[in-house]
Every structure is written in C-alpha cells, then in structure tokens.
Amino acid sequence: MIGDSRVDRGGTGLRVVFMGYNIWGHVTLDALIRAGHDVRLVVTHPERRDRSGVFSNQPVEHLAKAQGIPLLVRKHARDALLADSIRERNPEVIVASNWRTWLPPKIFNIPRYGTLNIHDALLPKYGGFCPINWAILNGESQTGVTVHYVNEQLDLGDIVLQQRVPISLTDTATDVLHRTLPLCGSLAVQALSLIATGDVQRIPQDPRQATMFHKRSERDCRIDWRLPRTRVYNLIRAQSDPYPNAFTFYQGQRVRIKQASLTQDCYAGTPGRLFCRLPSGVIALAGPDATGQGQGILIEVVQVGDGPPLQATDFFRRMGGYLETE
C-alpha cells in the first residue's frame, strides 16, 4: 500500500502537470510528490473498478485530493478546456503514466520541457496496450520500463531512460507487474532530475523495430488446446490474477485456469484430453496430435463461475473427458 500522508513539496522541483490512472499512475504521482516536485494539476480518468479491484484500489484521484492538488477528471484529452487548464498552471513538464487515450499536440507541446510518458515495456517493442501480458504470451525473457517523450506517434517518442526486468520461464504476469511497478515512479523521478540539470539525452526510436499491441479482450483469453503446449502455458501465466484468467470449457461449464505448470514426463493423445490425475494436479494434453514426445500441462488450480478457487484434483474427479474451446 502506498502511503497518502501529506508531503511538503517545498517548491524546489519542477512545475509538473500529471496525467495518469490506476495503480501505475498512483505509484508515479506518489514518487513525484515525494521527490519534491511542484505538482500543480492532476488529470485522471473516471474511476472504474476492475474485476479484481487490485489495479483500481489506489486511485490517482484519492492521492491528489489527499495532497490538496487541483484535480480534473476526463475520459480523454481532446477538449480545449483541458488544454487551457494545463496552460494556466504553467508547467515545465507533463508526466503521463497509464493515461489511456491519445495526447494531442495541443497538450503535449504546452510545457517548456515537453511531455514524458512512462511505459511498462522496452520500447520500441511492445508499444500500445497490455505489454506485460503480451511479452509473457510471446515467451520473452525480459521486459522493462521506458520513459520517453510524447510525440504524434503512439509510444514512439525519443527515449530518456530504460530499465530491464528479467522474465523467467515460470514467472506470471503478476510477478512481472510487481517488479516493474516500482520502476514507474523511480524512473520518472530520475528523468525529471536529468531534465532539471540539463543532462537529459534523447535517444530516437527506430520505427522499423516497433511492435504495437491492442488491448486484450475476453476472446484473447480463450484456450485453444490445439496450440503448442508452451503457447497454452504462456497464456495461462500471462493471464494470472489479478488479470482475467485464461479459460476453457468442461462439460458445458466455463473453467478459469488460475495456476498451471509444465511437466517433464511425456504424454500422448488428443489436444484437450484430461489424461491423468497426479497428487498436485491434472494432466491435460496440448498441441498437435501427440506422438509420445509431448509433455502435457499440469493444471493445478481452477475456478468455475463466481465460485472459490479449487484444486484441480477436487474439480476434475474423473479422467478421460475433454477440455473444449466453447
């Protein structure tokens, strides 16, 4: 939990307008305040509670109010009144963290030192939305956090700072979130220090190396057991709590896979087949029709509907059935 105790900003830092949302925005704003920057205005999106409540349990709005910082709530940044409100605060820099809509030039060109965005990926790779989830789904061995200038191209402005974060073969999106989240605040503070001292270096991004990803939807979480087992496993760990879980269907019931692992023993058969029970879970087959070289996925924890999480061995009582895509 990030403390909301009032901090004396002292007027010694840069004049900042902050635009951000959810826990990423909260962590970044809190770091800027504690570093002594003069946050003159906070702009955030309307509160909307996520399914788990984890991402939205520390609203930017609450922190701004607790600190006595003027606050505006906007769905987007296109209206002229917002630009006027920002200009009236005479910011030296705008800092954005998890601002969910496009920032137009009439906004990002206002400050003397421009506008910085905090993005939880190693740009130019994984621009756009849900970068942690996509990186794990694609089997990446690392991700990170980037501070970059905002321009007219989404997530393609010059880079100020980057810090890498490793991803192991067993890491879930939750694990990576906990590693990257603190960097949103610390790198934002470091970037403003570089600007204040005139030591900032702008590193252009190569647009030919850029990859841009869309928001993940419910359909993206559906398990296709015909895919290679590593792809299925990556989907399960990419959609760990508090993200919407990967799901399948069993005897007409929608089943969320909350925890799974890869096995070392070889199992052969048809994708989606419930092969056998082990003390720690249930083996499900994935990938093209196996030839004895596949190793299966050990399903450990599931959830059905709004019920509590269950050990897979408590839910799948009989073997021989099939997990379906619908």
CSV table of C-alpha atoms in Angstrom, one decimal, residues 229 233 257 259-264 276-278 280-286 295-301 312-313:
chain,number,residue,atom,x,y,z
A,229,ARG,CA,1.7,-26.6,-25.1
A,233,TYR,CA,1.2,-22.4,-20.8
A,257,ILE,CA,-7.2,-21.9,-15.2
A,259,GLN,CA,-2.4,-21.9,-11.9
A,260,ALA,CA,-0.6,-24.5,-14.0
A,261,SER,CA,2.9,-25.8,-14.8
A,262,LEU,CA,4.8,-27.8,-17.4
A,263,THR,CA,5.5,-31.5,-16.8
A,264,GLN,CA,8.7,-33.4,-17.6
A,276,CYS,CA,-4.5,-38.5,-15.7
A,277,ARG,CA,-4.5,-37.3,-12.1
A,278,LEU,CA,-1.4,-36.6,-10.1
A,280,SER,CA,-0.5,-31.9,-7.4
A,281,GLY,CA,-3.0,-31.6,-10.3
A,282,VAL,CA,-4.4,-33.0,-13.5
A,283,ILE,CA,-2.6,-33.5,-16.8
A,284,ALA,CA,-4.2,-32.0,-19.9
A,285,LEU,CA,-2.8,-32.6,-23.4
A,286,ALA,CA,-2.0,-29.7,-25.7
A,295,GLN,CA,4.9,-33.4,-22.2
A,296,GLY,CA,1.5,-32.1,-21.2
A,297,ILE,CA,0.3,-29.3,-18.9
A,298,LEU,CA,-0.3,-29.8,-15.2
A,299,ILE,CA,-3.5,-27.9,-14.3
A,300,GLU,CA,-3.2,-27.1,-10.6
A,301,VAL,CA,-5.9,-24.5,-9.6
A,312,ALA,CA,-7.9,-29.2,-10.0
A,313,THR,CA,-8.0,-32.6,-8.4
